[in-house]
mmCIF file of C-alpha atoms and ligand atoms in Angstrom:
data_model
loop_
_atom_site.group_PDB
_atom_site.id
_atom_site.type_symbol
_atom_site.label_atom_id
_atom_site.label_comp_id
_atom_site.label_asym_id
_atom_site.label_seq_id
_atom_site.Cartn_x
_atom_site.Cartn_y
_atom_site.Cartn_z
ATOM 1 C CA MET A 22 0.000 0.000 0.000
ATOM 2 C CA PHE A 23 2.166 2.927 1.245
ATOM 3 C CA LYS A 24 5.184 0.697 1.653
ATOM 4 C CA ASP A 25 8.183 2.127 -0.078
ATOM 5 C CA GLN A 26 9.982 1.903 3.287
ATOM 6 C CA LYS A 27 9.977 -0.555 6.210
ATOM 7 C CA ILE A 28 7.907 0.594 9.150
ATOM 8 C CA SER A 29 8.680 0.606 12.862
ATOM 9 C CA TYR A 30 5.972 1.221 15.465
ATOM 10 C CA SER A 31 5.990 1.413 19.247
ATOM 11 C CA GLY A 32 4.323 3.176 22.152
ATOM 12 C CA VAL A 33 4.571 3.994 25.822
ATOM 13 C CA GLN A 34 1.670 4.484 28.234
ATOM 14 C CA PRO A 35 1.538 7.771 30.155
ATOM 15 C CA SER A 36 0.396 5.760 33.165
ATOM 16 C CA GLY A 37 3.120 6.900 35.561
ATOM 17 C CA ASN A 38 6.532 8.514 35.608
ATOM 18 C CA LEU A 39 8.694 6.633 33.129
ATOM 19 C CA THR A 40 11.271 4.233 34.516
ATOM 20 C CA ILE A 41 14.693 2.991 33.435
ATOM 21 C CA GLY A 42 12.813 -0.206 32.426
ATOM 22 C CA ASN A 43 10.871 1.849 29.884
ATOM 23 C CA TYR A 44 14.114 3.573 28.866
ATOM 24 C CA LEU A 45 16.337 0.496 28.429
ATOM 25 C CA GLY A 46 13.579 -1.788 27.145
ATOM 26 C CA ALA A 47 12.054 0.654 24.715
ATOM 27 C CA LEU A 48 12.808 4.388 24.423
ATOM 28 C CA LYS A 49 16.586 4.140 24.106
ATOM 29 C CA ASN A 50 16.238 1.801 21.123
ATOM 30 C CA PHE A 51 13.618 3.811 19.252
ATOM 31 C CA LYS A 52 16.061 6.188 17.618
ATOM 32 C CA ASP A 53 18.109 3.309 16.171
ATOM 33 C CA PHE A 54 15.266 2.651 13.765
ATOM 34 C CA ALA A 55 14.876 6.229 12.562
ATOM 35 C CA ARG A 56 17.610 5.958 9.931
ATOM 36 C CA ASP A 57 16.341 2.920 8.047
ATOM 37 C CA TYR A 58 12.649 2.813 8.909
ATOM 38 C CA LYS A 59 9.627 5.069 8.717
ATOM 39 C CA CYS A 60 8.873 5.299 12.454
ATOM 40 C CA PHE A 61 5.649 5.883 14.337
ATOM 41 C CA TYR A 62 5.987 6.414 18.093
ATOM 42 C CA CYS A 63 2.813 6.885 20.019
ATOM 43 C CA VAL A 64 1.895 8.047 23.517
ATOM 44 C CA VAL A 65 -0.737 5.384 24.184
ATOM 45 C CA ASP A 66 -3.102 7.256 26.489
ATOM 46 C CA GLU A 67 -6.077 5.009 25.631
ATOM 47 C CA HIS A 68 -4.172 2.031 27.023
ATOM 48 C CA ALA A 69 -3.474 3.962 30.222
ATOM 49 C CA ILE A 70 -7.179 4.184 31.167
ATOM 50 C CA THR A 71 -7.428 0.408 31.647
ATOM 51 C CA VAL A 72 -6.235 1.409 35.122
ATOM 52 C CA ARG A 73 -7.866 4.394 36.905
ATOM 53 C CA GLN A 74 -5.995 7.629 36.231
ATOM 54 C CA VAL A 75 -6.266 11.099 37.743
ATOM 55 C CA PRO A 76 -7.159 13.256 34.682
ATOM 56 C CA ALA A 77 -4.703 16.084 35.465
ATOM 57 C CA ASP A 78 -1.875 13.564 35.929
ATOM 58 C CA LEU A 79 -2.723 11.736 32.710
ATOM 59 C CA ARG A 80 -2.702 15.047 30.820
ATOM 60 C CA ARG A 81 0.638 16.138 32.304
ATOM 61 C CA ARG A 82 2.270 12.770 31.645
ATOM 62 C CA THR A 83 1.067 12.787 28.048
ATOM 63 C CA TYR A 84 3.048 15.992 27.444
ATOM 64 C CA GLU A 85 5.990 14.580 29.398
ATOM 65 C CA THR A 86 6.080 11.329 27.444
ATOM 66 C CA LEU A 87 6.121 13.197 24.141
ATOM 67 C CA ALA A 88 8.913 15.449 25.471
ATOM 68 C CA LEU A 89 10.833 12.348 26.587
ATOM 69 C CA TYR A 90 10.552 10.809 23.124
ATOM 70 C CA MET A 91 12.294 13.855 21.715
ATOM 71 C CA ALA A 92 14.748 14.030 24.629
ATOM 72 C CA CYS A 93 15.723 10.415 23.859
ATOM 73 C CA GLY A 94 16.727 11.500 20.383
ATOM 74 C CA LEU A 95 13.615 11.116 18.262
ATOM 75 C CA ASP A 96 13.404 13.811 15.625
ATOM 76 C CA PRO A 97 9.792 14.779 14.809
ATOM 77 C CA GLU A 98 10.938 15.800 11.336
ATOM 78 C CA LYS A 99 11.850 12.170 10.647
ATOM 79 C CA SER A 100 9.509 10.138 12.872
ATOM 80 C CA THR A 101 5.787 10.530 13.448
ATOM 81 C CA LEU A 102 5.319 11.283 17.158
ATOM 82 C CA TYR A 103 1.708 11.491 18.273
ATOM 83 C CA VAL A 104 -0.928 10.753 20.918
ATOM 84 C CA GLN A 105 -3.178 7.719 20.450
ATOM 85 C CA SER A 106 -6.488 9.359 21.409
ATOM 86 C CA HIS A 107 -5.926 11.971 18.672
ATOM 87 C CA VAL A 108 -6.253 9.282 15.987
ATOM 88 C CA ARG A 109 -9.707 7.723 16.121
ATOM 89 C CA GLU A 110 -8.839 4.820 13.827
ATOM 90 C CA HIS A 111 -7.102 3.022 16.723
ATOM 91 C CA ALA A 112 -10.321 2.509 18.669
ATOM 92 C CA GLU A 113 -12.307 1.659 15.543
ATOM 93 C CA LEU A 114 -9.887 -0.997 14.290
ATOM 94 C CA ALA A 115 -9.673 -2.419 17.820
ATOM 95 C CA TRP A 116 -13.392 -3.192 17.715
ATOM 96 C CA VAL A 117 -13.036 -4.969 14.376
ATOM 97 C CA LEU A 118 -10.081 -6.989 15.663
ATOM 98 C CA ASP A 119 -11.978 -7.849 18.862
ATOM 99 C CA CYS A 120 -14.186 -9.901 16.559
ATOM 100 C CA PHE A 121 -11.141 -11.805 15.288
ATOM 101 C CA THR A 122 -9.556 -12.517 18.684
ATOM 102 C CA MET A 123 -10.429 -15.520 20.819
ATOM 103 C CA PHE A 124 -11.369 -15.317 24.476
ATOM 104 C CA GLY A 125 -8.886 -18.117 25.276
ATOM 105 C CA GLU A 126 -6.023 -16.228 23.632
ATOM 106 C CA LEU A 127 -6.634 -13.147 25.768
ATOM 107 C CA SER A 128 -7.024 -15.224 28.927
ATOM 108 C CA ARG A 129 -3.467 -16.517 28.467
ATOM 109 C CA MET A 130 -1.812 -13.095 28.422
ATOM 110 C CA THR A 131 0.638 -12.742 31.299
ATOM 111 C CA GLN A 132 0.101 -9.004 31.627
ATOM 112 C CA PHE A 133 -3.658 -9.510 32.024
ATOM 113 C CA LYS A 134 -3.065 -12.063 34.768
ATOM 114 C CA ASP A 135 -0.576 -9.763 36.539
ATOM 115 C CA LYS A 136 -2.641 -6.608 36.224
ATOM 116 C CA SER A 137 -5.937 -8.227 37.191
ATOM 117 C CA ALA A 138 -4.257 -9.549 40.341
ATOM 118 C CA LYS A 139 -2.811 -6.095 41.044
ATOM 119 C CA HIS A 140 -6.088 -4.247 40.388
ATOM 120 C CA ALA A 141 -8.513 -6.860 41.686
ATOM 121 C CA ASP A 142 -11.169 -4.198 42.362
ATOM 122 C CA ASN A 143 -11.195 -3.082 38.701
ATOM 123 C CA VAL A 144 -10.801 -6.039 36.341
ATOM 124 C CA ASN A 145 -12.508 -4.222 33.477
ATOM 125 C CA ALA A 146 -13.055 -5.468 29.921
ATOM 126 C CA GLY A 147 -10.476 -2.954 28.652
ATOM 127 C CA LEU A 148 -7.788 -4.611 30.736
ATOM 128 C CA PHE A 149 -8.743 -7.897 29.100
ATOM 129 C CA THR A 150 -8.853 -6.584 25.513
ATOM 130 C CA TYR A 151 -5.776 -4.352 25.903
ATOM 131 C CA PRO A 152 -3.720 -6.597 23.543
ATOM 132 C CA VAL A 153 -6.351 -6.132 20.810
ATOM 133 C CA LEU A 154 -6.023 -2.342 20.990
ATOM 134 C CA MET A 155 -2.270 -2.884 20.836
ATOM 135 C CA ALA A 156 -2.734 -5.081 17.754
ATOM 136 C CA ALA A 157 -4.794 -2.293 16.164
ATOM 137 C CA ASP A 158 -2.054 0.246 16.963
ATOM 138 C CA ILE A 159 0.541 -1.893 15.220
ATOM 139 C CA LEU A 160 -1.479 -3.166 12.257
ATOM 140 C CA LEU A 161 -2.923 0.248 11.308
ATOM 141 C CA TYR A 162 0.536 1.326 10.149
ATOM 142 C CA GLN A 163 1.437 -1.886 8.257
ATOM 143 C CA THR A 164 4.299 -2.277 10.718
ATOM 144 C CA ASP A 165 7.313 -4.504 10.039
ATOM 145 C CA VAL A 166 9.061 -4.223 13.391
ATOM 146 C CA VAL A 167 7.973 -3.356 16.933
ATOM 147 C CA PRO A 168 10.800 -2.389 19.316
ATOM 148 C CA VAL A 169 9.543 -3.409 22.770
ATOM 149 C CA GLY A 170 10.770 -4.732 26.067
ATOM 150 C CA ILE A 171 10.721 -8.509 26.489
ATOM 151 C CA ASP A 172 7.563 -8.211 28.635
ATOM 152 C CA GLN A 173 5.580 -7.133 25.554
ATOM 153 C CA LYS A 174 6.776 -9.911 23.245
ATOM 154 C CA GLN A 175 3.700 -12.015 23.947
ATOM 155 C CA HIS A 176 1.422 -9.167 22.826
ATOM 156 C CA VAL A 177 3.298 -8.733 19.547
ATOM 157 C CA GLU A 178 3.027 -12.480 18.917
ATOM 158 C CA LEU A 179 -0.722 -12.274 19.495
ATOM 159 C CA THR A 180 -0.854 -9.344 17.059
ATOM 160 C CA ARG A 181 0.714 -11.597 14.425
ATOM 161 C CA ASP A 182 -1.803 -14.365 15.136
ATOM 162 C CA ILE A 183 -4.707 -11.931 14.759
ATOM 163 C CA ALA A 184 -3.227 -10.552 11.520
ATOM 164 C CA VAL A 185 -2.705 -14.054 10.096
ATOM 165 C CA ARG A 186 -6.307 -14.974 10.938
ATOM 166 C CA PHE A 187 -7.651 -11.811 9.325
ATOM 167 C CA ASN A 188 -5.420 -12.172 6.240
ATOM 168 C CA GLN A 189 -6.589 -15.769 5.735
ATOM 169 C CA LEU A 190 -10.153 -14.521 5.403
ATOM 170 C CA TYR A 191 -9.297 -11.215 3.678
ATOM 171 C CA PRO A 192 -5.954 -11.655 1.894
ATOM 172 C CA ASP A 193 -3.256 -8.967 1.813
ATOM 173 C CA THR A 194 -4.750 -6.753 4.481
ATOM 174 C CA PHE A 195 -2.048 -6.501 7.137
ATOM 175 C CA THR A 196 1.749 -6.732 7.202
ATOM 176 C CA LEU A 197 2.929 -9.285 9.787
ATOM 177 C CA PRO A 198 5.036 -7.497 12.432
ATOM 178 C CA GLU A 199 8.089 -8.862 14.263
ATOM 179 C CA PRO A 200 9.039 -7.856 17.808
ATOM 180 C CA TYR A 201 12.521 -6.369 18.207
ATOM 181 C CA ILE A 202 14.014 -6.989 21.635
ATOM 182 C CA ALA A 203 17.281 -5.132 22.313
ATOM 183 C CA LYS A 204 20.292 -7.419 22.670
ATOM 184 C CA ASN A 205 21.832 -7.707 26.155
ATOM 185 C CA VAL A 206 18.778 -6.128 27.799
ATOM 186 C CA ARG A 207 16.643 -8.452 29.844
ATOM 187 C CA LYS A 208 13.462 -7.433 31.573
ATOM 188 C CA ILE A 209 14.490 -4.803 34.146
ATOM 189 C CA MET A 210 13.301 -5.905 37.560
ATOM 190 C CA SER A 211 12.213 -4.060 40.697
ATOM 191 C CA LEU A 212 15.085 -3.008 42.996
ATOM 192 C CA ALA A 213 13.048 -4.051 46.034
ATOM 193 C CA ASP A 214 11.849 -7.406 44.670
ATOM 194 C CA PRO A 215 13.972 -8.601 41.742
ATOM 195 C CA THR A 216 11.473 -11.329 40.862
ATOM 196 C CA LYS A 217 8.974 -8.602 39.879
ATOM 197 C CA LYS A 218 9.145 -6.347 36.802
ATOM 198 C CA MET A 219 10.145 -2.735 37.400
ATOM 199 C CA SER A 220 6.915 -0.839 36.670
ATOM 200 C CA LYS A 221 6.054 2.823 36.612
ATOM 201 C CA SER A 222 2.890 2.136 38.598
ATOM 202 C CA ASP A 223 4.755 0.474 41.515
ATOM 203 C CA GLU A 224 3.720 2.136 44.766
ATOM 204 C CA ASN A 225 7.170 1.689 46.283
ATOM 205 C CA VAL A 226 9.195 4.548 44.753
ATOM 206 C CA ASN A 227 12.439 2.992 46.039
ATOM 207 C CA ALA A 228 11.820 -0.104 43.916
ATOM 208 C CA VAL A 229 11.896 1.987 40.753
ATOM 209 C CA VAL A 230 14.433 4.348 39.193
ATOM 210 C CA TYR A 231 12.658 7.019 37.174
ATOM 211 C CA ILE A 232 14.237 8.545 34.067
ATOM 212 C CA LEU A 233 13.845 11.958 35.685
ATOM 213 C CA ASP A 234 15.331 11.081 39.109
ATOM 214 C CA ASP A 235 18.308 13.260 40.080
ATOM 215 C CA LYS A 236 21.778 11.769 40.524
ATOM 216 C CA ASP A 237 21.683 11.545 44.336
ATOM 217 C CA THR A 238 18.311 9.808 44.284
ATOM 218 C CA ILE A 239 19.493 7.367 41.622
ATOM 219 C CA ILE A 240 22.611 6.424 43.583
ATOM 220 C CA ARG A 241 20.659 6.149 46.850
ATOM 221 C CA LYS A 242 18.091 3.823 45.232
ATOM 222 C CA PHE A 243 20.769 1.566 43.755
ATOM 223 C CA ARG A 244 22.655 1.436 47.064
ATOM 224 C CA ARG A 245 19.462 0.165 48.717
ATOM 225 C CA ALA A 246 18.765 -2.422 45.994
ATOM 226 C CA VAL A 247 18.076 -5.937 47.245
ATOM 227 C CA THR A 248 20.929 -8.366 46.451
ATOM 228 C CA ASP A 249 21.808 -11.530 48.359
ATOM 229 C CA SER A 250 23.936 -12.756 51.237
ATOM 230 C CA ASP A 251 27.112 -13.712 49.389
ATOM 231 C CA SER A 252 29.273 -11.027 47.828
ATOM 232 C CA GLU A 253 30.059 -12.293 44.350
ATOM 233 C CA ILE A 254 29.187 -10.104 41.371
ATOM 234 C CA ARG A 255 27.971 -12.802 39.033
ATOM 235 C CA ALA A 256 24.813 -13.281 36.953
ATOM 236 C CA SER A 257 22.857 -16.425 37.728
ATOM 237 C CA GLU A 258 19.299 -17.547 38.318
ATOM 238 C CA ASP A 259 19.768 -17.874 42.055
ATOM 239 C CA LYS A 260 21.066 -14.278 42.224
ATOM 240 C CA PRO A 261 18.173 -12.286 40.688
ATOM 241 C CA GLY A 262 19.082 -8.979 42.393
ATOM 242 C CA VAL A 263 22.728 -8.992 41.264
ATOM 243 C CA SER A 264 21.751 -10.273 37.801
ATOM 244 C CA ASN A 265 19.324 -7.368 37.473
ATOM 245 C CA LEU A 266 22.024 -4.837 38.417
ATOM 246 C CA ILE A 267 24.433 -6.410 35.903
ATOM 247 C CA SER A 268 21.762 -6.132 33.237
ATOM 248 C CA ILE A 269 21.090 -2.470 34.101
ATOM 249 C CA TYR A 270 24.816 -1.693 34.088
ATOM 250 C CA GLY A 271 25.117 -3.363 30.669
ATOM 251 C CA GLY A 272 22.138 -1.393 29.372
ATOM 252 C CA PHE A 273 23.752 1.927 30.298
ATOM 253 C CA THR A 274 27.387 1.141 29.435
ATOM 254 C CA GLY A 275 27.034 -1.340 26.569
ATOM 255 C CA LYS A 276 29.164 -3.866 28.519
ATOM 256 C CA SER A 277 28.369 -7.577 28.310
ATOM 257 C CA VAL A 278 27.690 -9.718 31.396
ATOM 258 C CA GLU A 279 31.177 -11.249 31.146
ATOM 259 C CA GLU A 280 32.850 -7.829 30.889
ATOM 260 C CA THR A 281 30.940 -6.585 33.924
ATOM 261 C CA GLU A 282 31.729 -9.689 35.982
ATOM 262 C CA LYS A 283 35.423 -9.259 35.115
ATOM 263 C CA GLU A 284 35.423 -5.523 35.860
ATOM 264 C CA PHE A 285 34.013 -6.043 39.366
ATOM 265 C CA ALA A 286 35.710 -9.347 40.261
ATOM 266 C CA GLY A 287 36.878 -9.207 43.874
ATOM 267 C CA LEU A 288 34.982 -5.977 44.657
ATOM 268 C CA GLY A 289 32.035 -5.728 47.039
ATOM 269 C CA TYR A 290 28.350 -5.030 46.388
ATOM 270 C CA GLY A 291 28.679 -1.468 47.755
ATOM 271 C CA GLU A 292 31.187 -0.434 45.084
ATOM 272 C CA PHE A 293 29.262 -2.208 42.358
ATOM 273 C CA LYS A 294 25.934 -0.592 43.290
ATOM 274 C CA THR A 295 27.519 2.870 43.321
ATOM 275 C CA ALA A 296 29.062 2.223 39.901
ATOM 276 C CA VAL A 297 25.674 1.144 38.504
ATOM 277 C CA GLY A 298 24.086 4.310 39.929
ATOM 278 C CA GLU A 299 26.797 6.508 38.465
ATOM 279 C CA ALA A 300 26.575 4.908 35.026
ATOM 280 C CA CYS A 301 22.804 5.326 35.079
ATOM 281 C CA ALA A 302 22.922 8.968 36.234
ATOM 282 C CA ALA A 303 25.593 9.859 33.661
ATOM 283 C CA ALA A 304 23.589 8.339 30.806
ATOM 284 C CA LEU A 305 20.364 10.033 31.874
ATOM 285 C CA ALA A 306 21.762 13.533 32.560
ATOM 286 C CA PRO A 307 21.672 14.735 28.913
ATOM 287 C CA VAL A 308 18.210 13.213 28.415
ATOM 288 C CA GLN A 309 16.960 15.106 31.502
ATOM 289 C CA GLN A 310 18.416 18.395 30.255
ATOM 290 C CA ARG A 311 16.768 18.068 26.833
ATOM 291 C CA PHE A 312 13.507 17.019 28.511
ATOM 292 C CA ARG A 313 13.458 20.243 30.550
ATOM 293 C CA ASP A 314 14.047 22.299 27.399
ATOM 294 C CA TYR A 315 11.138 20.638 25.567
ATOM 295 C CA MET A 316 8.791 20.945 28.551
ATOM 296 C CA ALA A 317 9.489 24.672 28.781
ATOM 297 C CA ASP A 318 7.614 25.235 25.495
ATOM 298 C CA LYS A 319 4.157 23.714 25.801
ATOM 299 C CA ALA A 320 2.811 25.461 22.693
ATOM 300 C CA GLN A 321 5.537 23.788 20.665
ATOM 301 C CA LEU A 322 4.662 20.393 22.155
ATOM 302 C CA GLU A 323 1.006 20.925 21.234
ATOM 303 C CA ALA A 324 1.943 21.930 17.694
ATOM 304 C CA GLN A 325 3.954 18.721 17.517
ATOM 305 C CA MET A 326 1.007 16.638 18.788
ATOM 306 C CA LYS A 327 -1.237 18.171 16.129
ATOM 307 C CA ARG A 328 1.205 17.587 13.315
ATOM 308 C CA GLY A 329 1.894 14.028 14.465
ATOM 309 C CA ALA A 330 -1.834 13.252 14.666
ATOM 310 C CA GLU A 331 -2.405 14.545 11.127
ATOM 311 C CA GLU A 332 0.427 12.437 9.728
ATOM 312 C CA ALA A 333 -0.627 9.315 11.642
ATOM 313 C CA SER A 334 -4.298 9.724 10.650
ATOM 314 C CA TRP A 335 -3.351 9.835 7.003
ATOM 315 C CA TYR A 336 -1.734 6.380 7.219
ATOM 316 C CA ALA A 337 -4.253 4.924 9.670
ATOM 317 C CA SER A 338 -7.275 5.953 7.605
ATOM 318 C CA ARG A 339 -5.886 4.190 4.544
ATOM 319 C CA THR A 340 -5.580 0.868 6.383
ATOM 320 C CA LEU A 341 -8.953 1.256 8.064
ATOM 321 C CA GLY A 342 -10.632 2.145 4.730
ATOM 322 C CA LYS A 343 -9.245 -1.071 3.277
ATOM 323 C CA VAL A 344 -10.483 -3.102 6.277
ATOM 324 C CA ARG A 345 -13.972 -1.587 6.111
ATOM 325 C CA LYS A 346 -14.240 -2.363 2.411
ATOM 326 C CA LYS A 347 -13.024 -5.943 2.824
ATOM 327 C CA LEU A 348 -15.463 -6.598 5.671
ATOM 328 C CA GLY A 349 -18.415 -5.477 3.549
ATOM 329 C CA PHE A 350 -19.295 -2.255 5.350
ATOM 330 C CA VAL A 351 -21.211 0.037 2.980
ATOM 331 C CA GLN A 352 -18.970 2.816 1.645
ATOM 332 C CA LEU A 353 -20.734 6.150 1.188
HETATM 333 N N1 AQP B 5 10.834 -3.450 33.417
HETATM 334 C C1 AQP B 5 10.934 -3.360 32.107
HETATM 335 N N2 AQP B 5 11.975 -3.920 31.457
HETATM 336 C C2 AQP B 5 12.103 -3.823 30.111
HETATM 337 N N3 AQP B 5 11.226 -3.156 29.339
HETATM 338 C C3 AQP B 5 10.160 -2.588 29.938
HETATM 339 N N4 AQP B 5 9.116 -1.871 29.486
HETATM 340 C C4 AQP B 5 8.323 -1.514 30.515
HETATM 341 N N5 AQP B 5 8.821 -1.976 31.664
HETATM 342 C C5 AQP B 5 9.958 -2.660 31.344
HETATM 343 C C6 AQP B 5 8.912 -1.545 28.076
HETATM 344 O O1 AQP B 5 8.537 -0.174 27.999
HETATM 345 C C7 AQP B 5 7.647 -0.007 26.900
HETATM 346 C C8 AQP B 5 6.483 0.819 27.336
HETATM 347 O O2 AQP B 5 5.748 0.114 28.287
HETATM 348 P P1 AQP B 5 4.269 0.566 28.567
HETATM 349 O O3 AQP B 5 4.267 1.907 29.126
HETATM 350 O O4 AQP B 5 3.463 0.418 27.349
HETATM 351 O O5 AQP B 5 3.668 -0.472 29.543
HETATM 352 P P2 AQP B 5 4.192 -1.524 30.505
HETATM 353 O O6 AQP B 5 5.021 -2.554 29.822
HETATM 354 O O7 AQP B 5 2.986 -2.021 31.235
HETATM 355 O O8 AQP B 5 5.130 -0.648 31.454
HETATM 356 P P3 AQP B 5 5.020 -0.417 32.989
HETATM 357 O O9 AQP B 5 6.141 0.506 33.360
HETATM 358 O O10 AQP B 5 4.971 -1.724 33.722
HETATM 359 O O11 AQP B 5 3.663 0.360 33.135
HETATM 360 P P4 AQP B 5 2.467 0.103 34.108
HETATM 361 O O12 AQP B 5 3.059 0.122 35.484
HETATM 362 O O13 AQP B 5 1.528 1.248 33.873
HETATM 363 O O14 AQP B 5 1.881 -1.202 33.735
HETATM 364 C C9 AQP B 5 7.268 -1.396 26.409
HETATM 365 O O15 AQP B 5 7.982 -1.672 25.227
HETATM 366 C C10 AQP B 5 7.711 -2.295 27.513
HETATM 367 O O16 AQP B 5 8.112 -3.553 27.012
#
């Protein structure tokens, strides 16, 4: 259709202050695609309301997430940066795809199981069908590759299954997307409980390092990180806390597990934790400075949202028009 270039698509929910999990798993890798791909990066505010949000906070974080995209090196002249609720085709395609997604498939999604346990008082249908809205996000743009953290791989695989099912009935509708998981970066885990994913909605602020935390806070949080009773800096399954810190250190410095183990051989946890904190703070400092510059000009951010929404709508409406026609909806 509009495919003279490969397409990359991804999104982040403005559901809390963004963490180094979001940064290492997703944001940091987005700009690597900008050279060779046509990129769409979305602030997925419609996904965020599967969990109750305070409206003023959701609004503020939507601006902040867009500013962070640019602060992480995304150039709005090259990539389409926009807000999901500004492009109505997402919700409309999600309904269509709901009718091509099986109840059993959604029941197996790990995130649904985790989030319904965490928000037991609000297990709404949106939480359940979240992966279908995500499939709509991806398929609307005829996406080839989806850079995500490992925790989202299952959702991208479901997106492929839905697309295959739809294409079997209505050939040549959707491109089949592939997840792209950054090398060397595992799922970033909570500093307080390294068996749990680091999440922006965690109530324990010491379990999470936020992209916008200052240097002292970052180092303090790492120094308090849960490790284990021996003192060896080595990655292994029975050392989830240390393995997580090695992974974070690798994410910020580009060093492999082996290089990190060698660098810190014979040193104690205290020194290692401080080094992880310093590497993290040093990598984030320029991002934080650019973020502040973008946030200082709200009118410019709004102009960017508007332009991004217009660009995204142009692509999204072409795919949705094709879907509507194939389904047999009357075209006026
Ligand atoms: N801990 C993590 N490790 C690696 N990657 C991660 N991502 C999130 N947490 C980690 C990646 O960040 C991108 C955006 O995620 P999202 O905002 O769409 O939702 P999420 O995965 O549900 O992130 P959170 O922080 O856990 O949000 P809440 O607390 O609101 O549920 C995705 O590519 C994700 O893989």
